[in-house]
Coordinates of C-alpha atoms in Angstrom, one line a residue:
X108 CA 10.3 -7.1 10.5
X109 CA 11.8 -4.5 8.2
X110 CA 9.9 -2.4 5.6
X111 CA 11.6 -0.6 2.8
X112 CA 10.0 1.8 0.3
X113 CA 11.5 1.6 -3.1
X114 CA 8.9 3.8 -4.7
X115 CA 5.5 5.3 -3.9
X116 CA 3.3 7.4 -6.2
X117 CA 2.5 7.7 -9.9
X118 CA 6.2 7.2 -10.8
X119 CA 6.1 3.7 -9.4
X120 CA 5.1 1.7 -6.3
X121 CA 7.1 -1.0 -4.6
X122 CA 7.5 -1.9 -1.0
X123 CA 9.5 -4.8 0.4
X124 CA 8.8 -6.5 3.8
X125 CA 11.5 -8.7 5.3
X126 CA 10.7 -10.8 8.4
X127 CA 13.2 -11.9 11.1
X128 CA 14.0 -15.1 9.2
X129 CA 14.9 -13.2 6.0
X130 CA 11.8 -14.1 4.1
X131 CA 10.4 -11.4 2.0
X132 CA 7.1 -10.3 0.4
X133 CA 6.9 -7.5 -2.2
X134 CA 3.9 -5.1 -2.3
X135 CA 3.5 -4.0 -5.9
X136 CA 6.2 -4.2 -8.6
X137 CA 5.9 -0.8 -10.3
X138 CA 9.5 0.0 -10.9
X139 CA 12.2 -1.1 -13.3
X140 CA 13.8 -4.4 -12.3
X141 CA 17.3 -2.9 -12.0
X142 CA 15.9 -0.7 -9.1
X143 CA 14.1 -3.6 -7.4
X144 CA 16.6 -6.5 -7.8
X145 CA 19.4 -5.2 -5.5
X146 CA 16.8 -5.2 -2.6
X147 CA 15.6 -8.8 -3.2
X148 CA 16.9 -12.2 -2.1
X149 CA 15.3 -14.4 -4.8
X150 CA 15.4 -17.6 -2.8
X151 CA 13.7 -15.8 0.1
X152 CA 11.1 -13.9 -1.8
X153 CA 7.8 -15.8 -1.0
X154 CA 5.5 -13.8 -3.1
X155 CA 4.7 -10.5 -5.0
X156 CA 1.3 -8.9 -4.4
X157 CA 0.2 -6.8 -7.3
X158 CA -2.9 -4.7 -6.6
X159 CA -4.0 -3.9 -10.2
X160 CA -3.0 -3.5 -13.8
X161 CA -1.6 0.0 -14.0
X162 CA 2.1 0.3 -14.9
X163 CA 3.1 2.2 -11.8
X164 CA 2.2 -1.0 -9.9
X165 CA 3.1 -3.6 -12.5
X166 CA 6.1 -2.4 -14.5
X167 CA 8.7 -4.9 -13.2
X168 CA 6.5 -8.0 -13.0
X169 CA 7.6 -9.5 -16.3
X170 CA 11.2 -9.7 -15.1
X171 CA 10.2 -11.7 -12.0
X172 CA 8.0 -14.0 -14.0
X173 CA 11.1 -15.3 -15.7
X174 CA 12.3 -16.6 -12.3
X175 CA 8.9 -18.2 -11.5
X176 CA 8.3 -15.9 -8.5
X177 CA 4.8 -16.5 -7.1
X178 CA 2.5 -13.6 -7.7
X179 CA -1.0 -12.8 -6.4
X180 CA -2.9 -10.4 -8.7
X181 CA -6.4 -9.3 -9.5
X182 CA -6.5 -12.2 -11.9
X183 CA -5.9 -15.1 -9.5
X184 CA -7.3 -14.1 -6.2
X185 CA -10.8 -14.0 -4.7
X186 CA -12.2 -11.4 -2.4
X187 CA -12.1 -12.8 1.1
X188 CA -10.4 -16.1 0.2
X189 CA -7.2 -16.5 2.3
X190 CA -4.0 -17.7 0.6
X191 CA -0.7 -18.9 2.2
X192 CA 2.6 -18.1 0.6
X193 CA 5.7 -19.1 2.6
X194 CA 5.7 -17.2 5.9
X195 CA 2.7 -15.1 5.0
X196 CA -1.0 -15.6 5.2
X197 CA -2.8 -13.2 2.8
X198 CA -6.4 -12.1 2.7
X199 CA -7.3 -10.3 -0.6
X200 CA -9.9 -7.5 -0.4
X201 CA -11.7 -6.1 -3.4
X202 CA -11.2 -2.3 -3.7
X203 CA -12.9 0.3 -5.9
X204 CA -10.7 1.8 -8.6
X205 CA -11.1 2.5 -12.3
X206 CA -9.8 -1.0 -13.0
X207 CA -10.2 -4.2 -10.9
X208 CA -8.0 -3.7 -7.8
X209 CA -7.3 -5.6 -4.5
X210 CA -5.9 -4.6 -1.2
X211 CA -4.3 -7.2 1.1
X212 CA -4.5 -8.0 4.8
X213 CA -1.2 -9.9 5.6
X214 CA -0.3 -12.0 8.6
X215 CA 3.3 -13.1 9.2
X216 CA 3.3 -16.5 10.8
X217 CA 6.8 -16.2 12.3
X218 CA 6.5 -12.8 13.9
X219 CA 2.7 -12.9 14.4
X220 CA 2.2 -9.5 12.9
X221 CA -0.6 -8.0 10.9
X222 CA 0.0 -5.7 7.9
X223 CA -2.7 -3.9 5.8
X224 CA -1.8 -2.7 2.3
X225 CA -4.4 -0.6 0.6
X226 CA -3.9 1.7 -2.4
X227 CA -5.6 3.1 -5.5
X228 CA -9.2 3.0 -4.2
X229 CA -12.1 5.1 -3.2
X230 CA -13.3 2.5 -0.7
X231 CA -11.7 0.8 2.3
X232 CA -13.2 -2.6 3.4
X233 CA -14.3 -3.1 6.9
X234 CA -11.6 -4.7 9.1
X235 CA -12.4 -7.4 11.6
X236 CA -9.0 -7.0 13.3
X237 CA -8.5 -4.5 16.2
X238 CA -4.7 -4.4 15.8
X239 CA -2.4 -3.6 12.9
X240 CA 1.3 -3.7 13.4
X241 CA 1.7 -1.9 10.1
X242 CA -0.9 -0.1 8.0
X243 CA 0.3 1.1 4.5
X244 CA -2.5 3.1 3.0
X245 CA -2.8 5.8 0.4
X246 CA -3.5 9.4 1.2
X247 CA -3.4 10.7 -2.3
X248 CA -4.9 14.2 -2.1
X249 CA -6.6 16.9 -0.1
X250 CA -10.1 17.6 -1.2
X251 CA -10.0 21.3 -0.2
X252 CA -6.9 21.8 -2.3
X253 CA -8.3 19.8 -5.2
X254 CA -11.4 22.0 -5.4
X255 CA -9.4 25.2 -4.9
X256 CA -7.2 24.1 -7.8
X257 CA -10.3 23.4 -9.9
X258 CA -11.7 26.8 -9.3
X259 CA -8.4 28.4 -10.4
X260 CA -8.2 26.2 -13.5
X261 CA -4.9 24.7 -12.2
X262 CA -5.7 21.0 -12.5
X263 CA -3.9 19.1 -15.1
X264 CA -6.2 16.1 -14.6
X265 CA -8.7 14.7 -12.1
X266 CA -7.3 11.2 -11.8
X267 CA -6.9 11.7 -8.1
X268 CA -10.6 11.2 -7.8
X269 CA -10.0 7.5 -8.3
X270 CA -7.8 7.5 -5.1
X271 CA -8.3 8.0 -1.4
X272 CA -8.3 11.6 -0.1
X273 CA -7.0 12.8 3.2
X274 CA -10.5 13.5 4.3
X275 CA -11.8 10.0 3.4
X276 CA -8.9 8.4 5.3
X277 CA -9.4 10.6 8.4
X278 CA -13.1 9.8 8.4
X279 CA -12.4 6.0 8.1
X280 CA -10.1 6.0 11.1
X281 CA -12.6 8.0 13.1
X282 CA -15.2 5.3 12.4
X283 CA -13.1 2.7 14.1
X284 CA -11.9 4.2 17.4
X285 CA -11.0 0.7 18.7
X286 CA -8.6 0.0 15.9
X287 CA -5.0 0.2 17.2
X288 CA -2.3 1.0 14.6
X289 CA 1.3 0.7 15.7
X290 CA 2.9 2.0 12.5
X291 CA 0.9 4.0 9.9
X292 CA 2.6 4.6 6.5
X293 CA 0.9 7.1 4.2
X294 CA 1.5 6.2 0.6
X295 CA 0.8 7.2 -3.0
X296 CA 0.8 10.9 -2.2
X297 CA 0.1 13.3 -5.1
X298 CA 3.3 15.0 -6.4
X299 CA 1.1 17.8 -8.0
X300 CA 0.7 19.9 -4.9
X301 CA -2.6 18.4 -4.0
X302 CA -1.6 17.4 -0.5
X303 CA 0.7 19.0 2.1
X304 CA 3.4 16.5 3.0
X305 CA 4.5 18.6 6.0
X306 CA 1.3 18.5 7.9
X307 CA 0.2 14.9 7.4
X308 CA 2.2 13.3 10.1
X309 CA 0.7 15.5 12.8
X310 CA -2.8 15.2 11.3
X311 CA -2.8 11.4 11.6
X312 CA -0.8 11.1 14.8
X313 CA -3.9 10.5 16.9
X314 CA -4.6 7.3 15.0
X315 CA -1.2 5.5 15.3
X316 CA 1.8 5.2 17.6
X317 CA 4.1 6.1 14.7
X318 CA 3.3 7.9 11.4
X319 CA 5.6 7.8 8.4
X320 CA 5.4 9.2 4.8
X321 CA 6.2 6.6 2.2
X322 CA 9.0 8.6 0.5
X323 CA 11.5 6.8 -1.7
X324 CA 14.1 5.0 0.4
X325 CA 12.1 5.2 3.7
X326 CA 12.8 2.3 6.1
X327 CA 11.0 1.2 9.2
X328 CA 11.4 -1.5 11.8
X329 CA 8.0 -2.9 12.6

């Protein structure tokens, strides 16, 4: 399976997974269609998962609706009710954001691999699985940096408080020592200096075999 990051962060989020048979699933659709389309095989695109109704996750959706691409969104899924789309079994999980938001636990039936996609939340659901081949999860800001910026009156907004902090994510992984993660992709990082990109890989290396920052254009074989 191949993962490609087309965008991650407040400028737009879109990640494409392609399995060994060429079937694809898109995680969020928050970029202009002209950026996304060259990376998509329409007849092989089984589904688009859209976490919530913010433009940085939704921007390109109207284009794909014209081609009747299946979409799972906050409006047509239920928490804990599994859905099958092509080669993918998808378990929606309700998250906590400032609008209704869902994460997704995804199973590829061909490669028998499990993928977790969680972003824009202050809460991570409990996972029954003990193995993730790919975990794409936000690590938006560092609480220590946030409060230091606040004391110095350097904050332009406090929107990051609706997202996962580095500390929350570290605590979550520490709670589940039996959870084995093969590939951990840290996504939706603040571009406002609220998190240190350079240290994250080493800080999370104890929890996964491989740690990657979801920078634009990043690719990974899972």
